[in-house]
Amino acid sequence: MQSGPAPLLVVRRQDAAAIQIEWTQPSLTIGRDTSNDIVIDHPLASRRHARLERDDGGYSVRDLDSTNGTYVNGERIEGVHALHNQDRIWVADAEIVFNDPEATQKGPLPLEILKRVRGTEELLRLDSRAKEVYVQGKLLEPPLTVKEFQLLELLYTHKGQVISKDEIARNVWDYEVYDYNAIDALVYRLRQRIEADPGNPRYLVTVRGFGYKLVTQGET
C-alpha cells in the first residue's frame, strides 16, 4: 500500500461505548475467538468470522464462511467485498464503520462519527460516487431519478440546514427562478421514496415560510 494516513474503524456495540481502531496492518481478523484482532464476544459471531484486508487495490472485507454471515450496509456478502468510505460492516451485534483515509486526510472525521451516541445514528445515507441511497442501512431500490437524487444530494450536503426553494431551483434546475409547484412536486415524489410515512416525514422536513431541510439522525 502507498504511504498515507491509516483508515479508522469505529466499532459500536449495544450497551458499550464506541471504540476507534487505526487499521495499520495488512489484515485484521474479526470473530469470537480471543486471538482475533477485533473480538466480538457474541454467540452469533463465529470463532473466525471475517477478515479486513488491504492491498494495492484498496480495502475490503472477506467473510470466512461464517455461520450467520457478514453484512455491509445491510446486505449479506459472499466472499470478498470492496469497502468505500463510511461503509458499515455488521458482525453479530457489532457495527464497524470504515473511514477511508482518502476521505479523511484533509480534515477531521465528521461529528456524527466522532460523537456518535445511541439514538443519533444516521438513518439515511447518500453515496454521491455510487449514486446510491441507504435508508436504515438498506439500499434504496429502484434508484432515484436524476432530479430526485440531485435534490436529495443538495439537502444531504447541507444536513440540518434550511434550503430555500430559490436555492433548490438554482442547484437542481440551474434557473434563477422556477415554478415552485414543480419543486413541491419533486419533494412529494422524493418523500414517497424515502419516507415510511410520506404524510408525516421524518427525513425531508418542511420549514414553513423558509424551505426544506434534511434530518438524517435518529433524533431531530
Short mmCIF file of C-alpha atoms in Angstrom, two decimals:
data_model
loop_
_atom_site.label_atom_id
_atom_site.label_comp_id
_atom_site.label_asym_id
_atom_site.label_seq_id
_atom_site.Cartn_x
_atom_site.Cartn_y
_atom_site.Cartn_z
CA MET A 1 0.00 0.00 0.00
CA GLN A 2 1.14 3.56 -0.59
CA SER A 3 2.11 5.56 2.46
CA GLY A 4 -0.51 7.80 3.98
CA PRO A 5 -2.94 8.08 6.86
CA ALA A 6 -4.31 4.80 8.18
CA PRO A 7 -8.03 4.03 7.86
CA LEU A 8 -10.02 4.49 11.02
CA LEU A 9 -12.52 1.87 12.17
CA VAL A 10 -15.28 2.88 14.58
CA VAL A 11 -16.68 -0.16 16.38
CA ARG A 12 -20.07 0.18 18.09
CA ARG A 13 -21.91 -2.44 20.09
CA GLN A 14 -25.12 -2.43 22.08
CA ASP A 15 -24.64 -1.30 25.68
CA ALA A 16 -20.97 -0.46 25.08
CA ALA A 17 -19.03 2.69 24.31
CA ALA A 18 -17.78 3.10 20.73
CA ILE A 19 -14.08 2.40 20.17
CA GLN A 20 -11.76 3.60 17.40
CA ILE A 21 -9.10 1.42 15.80
CA GLU A 22 -6.43 2.54 13.35
CA TRP A 23 -6.07 -0.02 10.58
CA THR A 24 -2.30 -0.21 10.22
CA GLN A 25 -1.86 -3.93 9.48
CA PRO A 26 -2.29 -5.69 6.11
CA SER A 27 -5.25 -7.57 7.58
CA LEU A 28 -7.40 -7.64 10.71
CA THR A 29 -9.39 -10.68 11.79
CA ILE A 30 -12.84 -10.44 13.36
CA GLY A 31 -14.54 -13.11 15.42
CA ARG A 32 -15.49 -14.58 18.77
CA ASP A 33 -12.09 -16.17 19.49
CA THR A 34 -9.87 -14.01 21.69
CA SER A 35 -6.96 -14.37 19.26
CA ASN A 36 -8.75 -12.14 16.72
CA ASP A 37 -7.68 -8.54 16.21
CA ILE A 38 -11.29 -7.42 16.76
CA VAL A 39 -13.02 -9.68 19.26
CA ILE A 40 -16.82 -9.93 19.07
CA ASP A 41 -17.84 -11.96 22.13
CA HIS A 42 -21.35 -12.73 20.96
CA PRO A 43 -22.97 -16.15 20.33
CA LEU A 44 -23.95 -15.14 16.77
CA ALA A 45 -20.30 -14.48 15.85
CA SER A 46 -18.18 -17.35 14.52
CA ARG A 47 -14.79 -18.05 16.07
CA ARG A 48 -13.19 -16.82 12.83
CA HIS A 49 -15.92 -14.75 11.29
CA ALA A 50 -14.44 -12.23 8.84
CA ARG A 51 -11.20 -10.56 7.80
CA LEU A 52 -10.44 -6.97 6.81
CA GLU A 53 -7.87 -6.88 4.01
CA ARG A 54 -5.78 -4.12 2.43
CA ASP A 55 -3.53 -4.26 -0.63
CA ASP A 56 -2.52 -2.06 -3.56
CA GLY A 57 -6.06 -2.36 -4.91
CA GLY A 58 -7.70 -0.85 -1.84
CA TYR A 59 -9.63 -2.08 1.18
CA SER A 60 -12.06 -4.96 1.51
CA VAL A 61 -13.81 -7.29 3.93
CA ARG A 62 -13.93 -11.06 3.45
CA ASP A 63 -16.48 -13.37 5.06
CA LEU A 64 -14.73 -16.52 6.34
CA ASP A 65 -17.68 -18.86 5.73
CA SER A 66 -19.30 -17.66 8.95
CA THR A 67 -22.48 -19.30 10.14
CA ASN A 68 -24.58 -16.14 10.42
CA GLY A 69 -22.94 -14.07 7.72
CA THR A 70 -21.17 -10.73 7.36
CA TYR A 71 -23.23 -7.72 6.25
CA VAL A 72 -22.18 -4.49 4.52
CA ASN A 73 -24.72 -1.66 4.51
CA GLY A 74 -27.48 -4.12 5.34
CA GLU A 75 -26.67 -6.66 2.62
CA ARG A 76 -25.12 -10.07 3.30
CA ILE A 77 -21.89 -10.53 1.36
CA GLU A 78 -20.39 -13.61 -0.25
CA GLY A 79 -16.61 -13.92 -0.14
CA VAL A 80 -14.73 -10.63 -0.52
CA HIS A 81 -16.41 -7.21 -0.75
CA ALA A 82 -14.67 -3.89 -1.56
CA LEU A 83 -15.04 -1.15 1.05
CA HIS A 84 -15.83 2.51 0.48
CA ASN A 85 -15.80 5.45 2.83
CA GLN A 86 -18.29 5.13 5.72
CA ASP A 87 -19.41 1.64 4.72
CA ARG A 88 -20.98 -0.18 7.66
CA ILE A 89 -19.94 -3.75 8.39
CA TRP A 90 -22.10 -5.88 10.67
CA VAL A 91 -20.80 -8.95 12.53
CA ALA A 92 -23.29 -10.32 15.08
CA ASP A 93 -24.24 -7.32 17.27
CA ALA A 94 -21.24 -5.20 16.24
CA GLU A 95 -21.27 -2.40 13.67
CA ILE A 96 -17.88 -1.42 12.25
CA VAL A 97 -17.77 1.86 10.30
CA PHE A 98 -14.92 2.09 7.76
CA ASN A 99 -13.44 5.56 7.23
CA ASP A 100 -11.37 5.79 4.05
CA PRO A 101 -8.08 7.72 4.54
CA GLU A 102 -8.56 9.44 1.19
CA ALA A 103 -11.74 10.99 2.59
CA THR A 104 -10.30 11.90 5.98
CA GLN A 105 -6.77 13.11 5.31
CA LYS A 106 -7.82 16.73 4.61
CA GLY A 107 -9.71 17.27 7.82
CA PRO A 108 -11.28 15.77 10.92
CA LEU A 109 -13.82 12.99 10.81
CA PRO A 110 -17.46 14.07 10.68
CA LEU A 111 -19.03 14.82 14.05
CA GLU A 112 -21.58 12.06 13.50
CA ILE A 113 -18.70 9.57 13.65
CA LEU A 114 -16.61 11.13 16.40
CA LYS A 115 -19.52 11.99 18.70
CA ARG A 116 -21.88 9.13 17.90
CA VAL A 117 -24.25 8.24 20.71
CA ARG A 118 -27.11 5.81 20.79
CA GLY A 119 -30.29 7.18 19.23
CA THR A 120 -28.48 9.61 16.90
CA GLU A 121 -27.10 7.26 14.24
CA GLU A 122 -27.51 8.34 10.63
CA LEU A 123 -30.65 6.60 9.39
CA LEU A 124 -30.42 7.98 5.86
CA ARG A 125 -27.12 7.94 3.98
CA LEU A 126 -26.19 9.02 0.47
CA ASP A 127 -23.16 7.85 -1.55
CA SER A 128 -22.51 10.51 -4.19
CA ARG A 129 -19.88 8.47 -6.03
CA ALA A 130 -22.01 5.34 -6.35
CA LYS A 131 -25.26 7.34 -6.74
CA GLU A 132 -26.80 5.17 -4.04
CA VAL A 133 -29.11 5.92 -1.13
CA TYR A 134 -29.40 3.85 2.03
CA VAL A 135 -32.41 4.14 4.33
CA GLN A 136 -31.86 2.49 7.73
CA GLY A 137 -28.95 0.55 6.26
CA LYS A 138 -30.84 -0.80 3.25
CA LEU A 139 -30.08 0.18 -0.33
CA LEU A 140 -32.99 2.05 -1.89
CA GLU A 141 -34.29 0.14 -4.92
CA PRO A 142 -35.06 1.06 -7.61
CA PRO A 143 -32.64 4.03 -7.72
CA LEU A 144 -33.90 7.60 -7.54
CA THR A 145 -34.43 9.57 -10.72
CA VAL A 146 -31.75 12.12 -11.63
CA LYS A 147 -33.76 15.08 -10.31
CA GLU A 148 -34.75 13.22 -7.13
CA PHE A 149 -31.11 12.34 -6.47
CA GLN A 150 -29.93 15.90 -7.18
CA LEU A 151 -32.44 17.30 -4.69
CA LEU A 152 -31.53 14.75 -2.03
CA GLU A 153 -27.81 15.32 -2.62
CA LEU A 154 -28.24 19.09 -2.20
CA LEU A 155 -30.11 18.63 1.08
CA TYR A 156 -27.71 15.90 2.26
CA THR A 157 -24.71 18.16 1.64
CA HIS A 158 -26.36 20.73 3.94
CA LYS A 159 -27.85 18.34 6.50
CA GLY A 160 -29.81 20.13 9.20
CA GLN A 161 -29.76 23.42 7.28
CA VAL A 162 -32.83 25.00 5.73
CA ILE A 163 -32.59 25.21 1.93
CA SER A 164 -34.91 27.69 0.22
CA LYS A 165 -36.88 26.95 -2.92
CA ASP A 166 -34.74 29.50 -4.76
CA GLU A 167 -31.61 27.56 -3.82
CA ILE A 168 -33.23 24.33 -4.96
CA ALA A 169 -34.18 25.92 -8.28
CA ARG A 170 -30.63 27.16 -8.89
CA ASN A 171 -28.95 23.90 -7.95
CA VAL A 172 -31.36 21.34 -9.37
CA TRP A 173 -32.70 23.17 -12.44
CA ASP A 174 -29.93 25.76 -12.96
CA TYR A 175 -32.55 28.53 -13.12
CA GLU A 176 -32.68 31.72 -11.08
CA VAL A 177 -36.46 31.45 -10.90
CA TYR A 178 -38.54 28.31 -11.29
CA ASP A 179 -42.14 27.19 -10.89
CA TYR A 180 -42.40 26.43 -7.18
CA ASN A 181 -45.12 23.90 -7.93
CA ALA A 182 -42.52 21.79 -9.73
CA ILE A 183 -40.30 21.89 -6.64
CA ASP A 184 -43.21 20.89 -4.41
CA ALA A 185 -43.99 18.01 -6.78
CA LEU A 186 -40.36 16.87 -6.71
CA VAL A 187 -40.31 16.99 -2.91
CA TYR A 188 -43.53 14.96 -2.89
CA ARG A 189 -42.03 12.28 -5.17
CA LEU A 190 -38.83 12.09 -3.12
CA ARG A 191 -40.80 11.66 0.09
CA GLN A 192 -42.71 8.81 -1.50
CA ARG A 193 -39.37 7.03 -1.99
CA ILE A 194 -37.51 7.68 1.28
CA GLU A 195 -40.23 8.10 3.90
CA ALA A 196 -42.08 5.27 5.64
CA ASP A 197 -44.97 7.72 6.13
CA PRO A 198 -44.73 10.45 3.44
CA GLY A 199 -47.57 12.36 5.09
CA ASN A 200 -45.57 12.62 8.31
CA PRO A 201 -41.96 12.88 7.10
CA ARG A 202 -39.04 12.29 9.45
CA TYR A 203 -36.20 12.99 6.99
CA LEU A 204 -37.30 15.64 4.46
CA VAL A 205 -38.90 18.28 6.67
CA THR A 206 -40.78 21.41 5.62
CA VAL A 207 -39.83 24.61 7.43
CA ARG A 208 -42.82 26.78 6.66
CA GLY A 209 -42.03 30.11 5.09
CA PHE A 210 -38.37 29.20 4.55
CA GLY A 211 -37.91 25.94 2.64
CA TYR A 212 -36.82 22.38 3.40
CA LYS A 213 -34.18 20.63 5.45
CA LEU A 214 -32.92 17.05 5.68
CA VAL A 215 -32.69 15.30 9.05
CA THR A 216 -30.70 12.05 8.88
CA GLN A 217 -30.26 11.36 12.57
CA GLY A 218 -32.39 9.25 14.87
CA GLU A 219 -33.33 12.36 16.86
CA THR A 220 -34.31 15.75 15.45
#
